[in-house]
Amino acid sequence: MATMKDICKRAGVSIATVSAVINKSAYVSPALEERVNKAIQELNYRPNAVARSLKKKSTKTIAAIVTDIENPYYPTMIRGMDDVAFNFGFSFILCNTTNDPIRFRNYLDLIVEKQADGLLLANISTEEELAQVEKTGLKYVLLNRKPPAYDKNYVGINNMLTTELSIKHLASLGYRDIAYFSGDLLISTARERWEGFQSGMHQQGLKVDEALVFHGDYTFRSGYESTKKLLTETKQLPEAICAASDLVAFGAVKALRESGIRIPEDIAIMGNDNNPFSENFIVPLSTVDHPKYEMGKMAMELLLEEIESKERKFPKQIVLPPSLVVRDSCGWKSE
Amino acid sequence: MATMKDICKRAGVSIATVSAVINKSAYVSPALEERVNKAIQELNYRPNAVARSLKKKSTKTIAAIVTDIENPYYPTMIRGMDDVAFNFGFSFILCNTTNDPIRFRNYLDLIVEKQADGLLLANISTEEELAQVEKTGLKYVLLNRKPPAYDKNYVGINNMLTTELSIKHLASLGYRDIAYFSGDLLISTARERWEGFQSGMHQQGLKVDEALVFHGDYTFRSGYESTKKLLTETKQLPEAICAASDLVAFGAVKALRESGIRIPEDIAIMGNDNNPFSENFIVPLSTVDHPKYEMGKMAMELLLEEIESKERKFPKQIVLPPSLVVRDSCGWKSE
DNA sequence: CTGAAAGCGCTAACAA
DNA sequence: TTGTTAGCGCTTTCAG
């Protein structure tokens, strides 16, 4: 690899001049600039970012930590991140913890050693995890999930509204007897959706039937099992199921169909998050769309702003709106 | 951030001693080692990897370039890569080109500037792209797709076998009249699957009906449109459709159902690649599983081996076997 | 406007 | 066994 020294020899100028033309950091006479550029071309020279980073104490790289890149929620978020990182000339280290806390710790160490300029975290749920992040001293922003009472930089969606919207939709279709399949309440988004369910029911003048709420997690399996339980425990089918995620709804649909129950004729089902496959699922799933791309994008923008500006910025929480997506799984109002 | 100098002051030793204990690169008396470790603890010191990289001319980072991280084929591959990178203490820069050639170029520049130790590429289809990669001078391995006649480091699957397996399965179920929905033949995997279809038909003593092959790409939309075309152009439905990807199969299923055609009763349909949602699709899709995780894993291993060993290794092509996954979309042999 | 030189944090000879 | 020192490739004063 050619270095700046090679360039200055070849161009017959000093190293400072080379630096000046590369970074446009000072006026250089057209003649010299020409010569330098020519040498750069000829030697196929590319500046060494490692050396520059050492000097400037900035690597222009951001790390993102995610628990499970195979969950289709994340690739879209990641694309949002990557798009803005790319536009800012930053690169982007991806860390997939597979939900392993020790792997999380190790990634954090790796990230400080590599001198990343900032950190994006999509799955921080506890104070302890947050404390570890704080300990790195890095600038960071959380997105999607957050620990209780967290009040620093964050971008997420209005999860409470997701379920309120769902209930409103269900109620408008005439359903009153509504089951809820909750996510894991240790996770902020699941707590918020659960609250939204309750307040939504309240707003619609409906009451929540404890026998009809099942606490599980966001997985397909959880939806499947909750449905099986529902089917055995309760004598009469509810009119509708409100699921905490599309995967949960998928699982429910599978179990329902195994019992010969038709959707939406016998029961309506509402998802949450608008999984890429919902549109073409067995029965196109009515759900609530989350702006995942924007989440990733804005989180990266927020972080980069924070990094590029010298002054300490005031913490900012950005909450994006979800939106109802009506497909077939809840039926249609008979006029 | 504390530096090595801070440590040596605090521990009252020389900087070389500190380096020796951190890297275990030389014997240090237990007493000194103790003192050094204590100082490291107290100052919460972490070595600066960029300084180390500058000196050692190795960054311990690998970049991966992928065209579309939202295609569920890739997250699994990426998990495979990340798992081994993590185990080797490497970190992992993700570059999502969104299929934009100029973005591809820019990523390549970024990657050489950042001094990545190696490069993983999942979507190289042309000589030109390959030439650009070669020009970086980096060690690399291709996976999944490759340019024609490429004979260097590669890991992929036996794509020809995927369609042969499909046809064999279809034939065993008694189908003879089989349509093929191809991917984009500019892509190596699509070419290989297409060849596999032809040779598979041949092996089963079946002949391919030109009127029944549709060239498109790997998308849902392509499957949908090919089916519409099939439905209008041909008077009689084939007995089965062999799709070049699961997404194509999904699109076909959608179009078929819109026309009231039942699967598998009226027509059988076979996917290819085993999308995570195929299992729970409208009709559970029979398909061919690709070992995506292993592909990512082995590609990263191959690359890391290459990097860690000094001698020039002999190029290696690893071809992994696909495997048939029988679900419901092709029906079952009536005893 | 251009060049010389110091130094970012670390490693690895080489000396002691 | 431990310490001194010269760079790695670049940026950035500061003189000229």
GROMACS .gro file of N, CA, C and O (backbone and C1' of nucleotides) in nm, chain D residues 2-14:
model
   91
  688DT       P    1   1.036  -0.860   3.569
  688DT     O5'    2   1.100  -0.740   3.489
  688DT     C5'    3   1.172  -0.641   3.560
  688DT     C4'    4   1.231  -0.543   3.463
  688DT     C3'    5   1.133  -0.440   3.407
  688DT     O3'    6   1.167  -0.316   3.466
  688DT     C1'    7   1.285  -0.515   3.244
  689DG       P    8   1.080  -0.188   3.434
  689DG     O5'    9   1.174  -0.118   3.325
  689DG     C5'   10   1.308  -0.086   3.360
  689DG     C4'   11   1.378  -0.018   3.244
  689DG     C3'   12   1.304   0.101   3.185
  689DG     O3'   13   1.398   0.204   3.159
  689DG     C1'   14   1.347  -0.058   3.016
  690DT       P   15   1.353   0.348   3.120
  690DT     O5'   16   1.433   0.374   2.986
  690DT     C5'   17   1.530   0.278   2.940
  690DT     C4'   18   1.576   0.314   2.799
  690DT     C3'   19   1.519   0.441   2.739
  690DT     O3'   20   1.619   0.494   2.652
  690DT     C1'   21   1.450   0.256   2.609
  691DT       P   22   1.591   0.626   2.568
  691DT     O5'   23   1.540   0.564   2.431
  691DT     C5'   24   1.626   0.474   2.360
  691DT     C4'   25   1.562   0.437   2.227
  691DT     C3'   26   1.497   0.554   2.155
  691DT     O3'   27   1.524   0.539   2.016
  691DT     C1'   28   1.342   0.380   2.177
  692DA       P   29   1.530   0.666   1.925
  692DA     O5'   30   1.499   0.600   1.784
  692DA     C5'   31   1.547   0.467   1.756
  692DA     C4'   32   1.445   0.394   1.670
  692DA     C3'   33   1.381   0.483   1.563
  692DA     O3'   34   1.363   0.402   1.448
  692DA     C1'   35   1.213   0.395   1.700
  693DG       P   36   1.335   0.470   1.310
  693DG     O5'   37   1.212   0.567   1.349
  693DG     C5'   38   1.101   0.571   1.263
  693DG     C4'   39   1.027   0.438   1.261
  693DG     C3'   40   0.891   0.454   1.194
  693DG     O3'   41   0.866   0.343   1.110
  693DG     C1'   42   0.862   0.385   1.420
  694DC       P   43   0.792   0.366   0.974
  694DC     O5'   44   0.646   0.310   0.996
  694DC     C5'   45   0.616   0.171   1.008
  694DC     C4'   46   0.470   0.161   1.046
  694DC     C3'   47   0.382   0.263   0.974
  694DC     O3'   48   0.318   0.197   0.865
  694DC     C1'   49   0.336   0.254   1.213
  695DG       P   50   0.332   0.256   0.716
  695DG     O5'   51   0.226   0.374   0.716
  695DG     C5'   52   0.088   0.345   0.733
  695DG     C4'   53   0.014   0.475   0.756
  695DG     C3'   54   0.038   0.582   0.649
  695DG     O3'   55  -0.089   0.627   0.607
  695DG     C1'   56   0.074   0.671   0.865
  696DC       P   57  -0.108   0.753   0.513
  696DC     O5'   58  -0.148   0.864   0.619
  696DC     C5'   59  -0.272   0.851   0.688
  696DC     C4'   60  -0.277   0.948   0.803
  696DC     C3'   61  -0.287   1.094   0.762
  696DC     O3'   62  -0.422   1.135   0.786
  696DC     C1'   63  -0.133   1.060   0.943
  697DT       P   64  -0.465   1.283   0.740
  697DT     O5'   65  -0.432   1.370   0.869
  697DT     C5'   66  -0.509   1.349   0.986
  697DT     C4'   67  -0.464   1.445   1.092
  697DT     C3'   68  -0.489   1.592   1.060
  697DT     O3'   69  -0.536   1.649   1.181
  697DT     C1'   70  -0.262   1.562   1.109
  698DT       P   71  -0.615   1.786   1.181
  698DT     O5'   72  -0.516   1.884   1.258
  698DT     C5'   73  -0.437   1.833   1.365
  698DT     C4'   74  -0.321   1.928   1.392
  698DT     C3'   75  -0.344   2.071   1.343
  698DT     O3'   76  -0.297   2.158   1.445
  698DT     C1'   77  -0.141   1.992   1.259
  699DT       P   78  -0.379   2.289   1.478
  699DT     O5'   79  -0.294   2.402   1.409
  699DT     C5'   80  -0.225   2.499   1.487
  699DT     C4'   81  -0.108   2.439   1.564
  699DT     C3'   82   0.001   2.545   1.581
  699DT     O3'   83   0.047   2.551   1.714
  699DT     C1'   84   0.088   2.357   1.461
  700DC       P   85   0.110   2.686   1.771
  700DC     O5'   86   0.243   2.700   1.683
  700DC     C5'   87   0.344   2.601   1.696
  700DC     C4'   88   0.452   2.627   1.593
  700DC     C3'   89   0.481   2.777   1.570
  700DC     O3'   90   0.620   2.796   1.580
  700DC     C1'   91   0.449   2.665   1.365
   0.00000   0.00000   0.00000
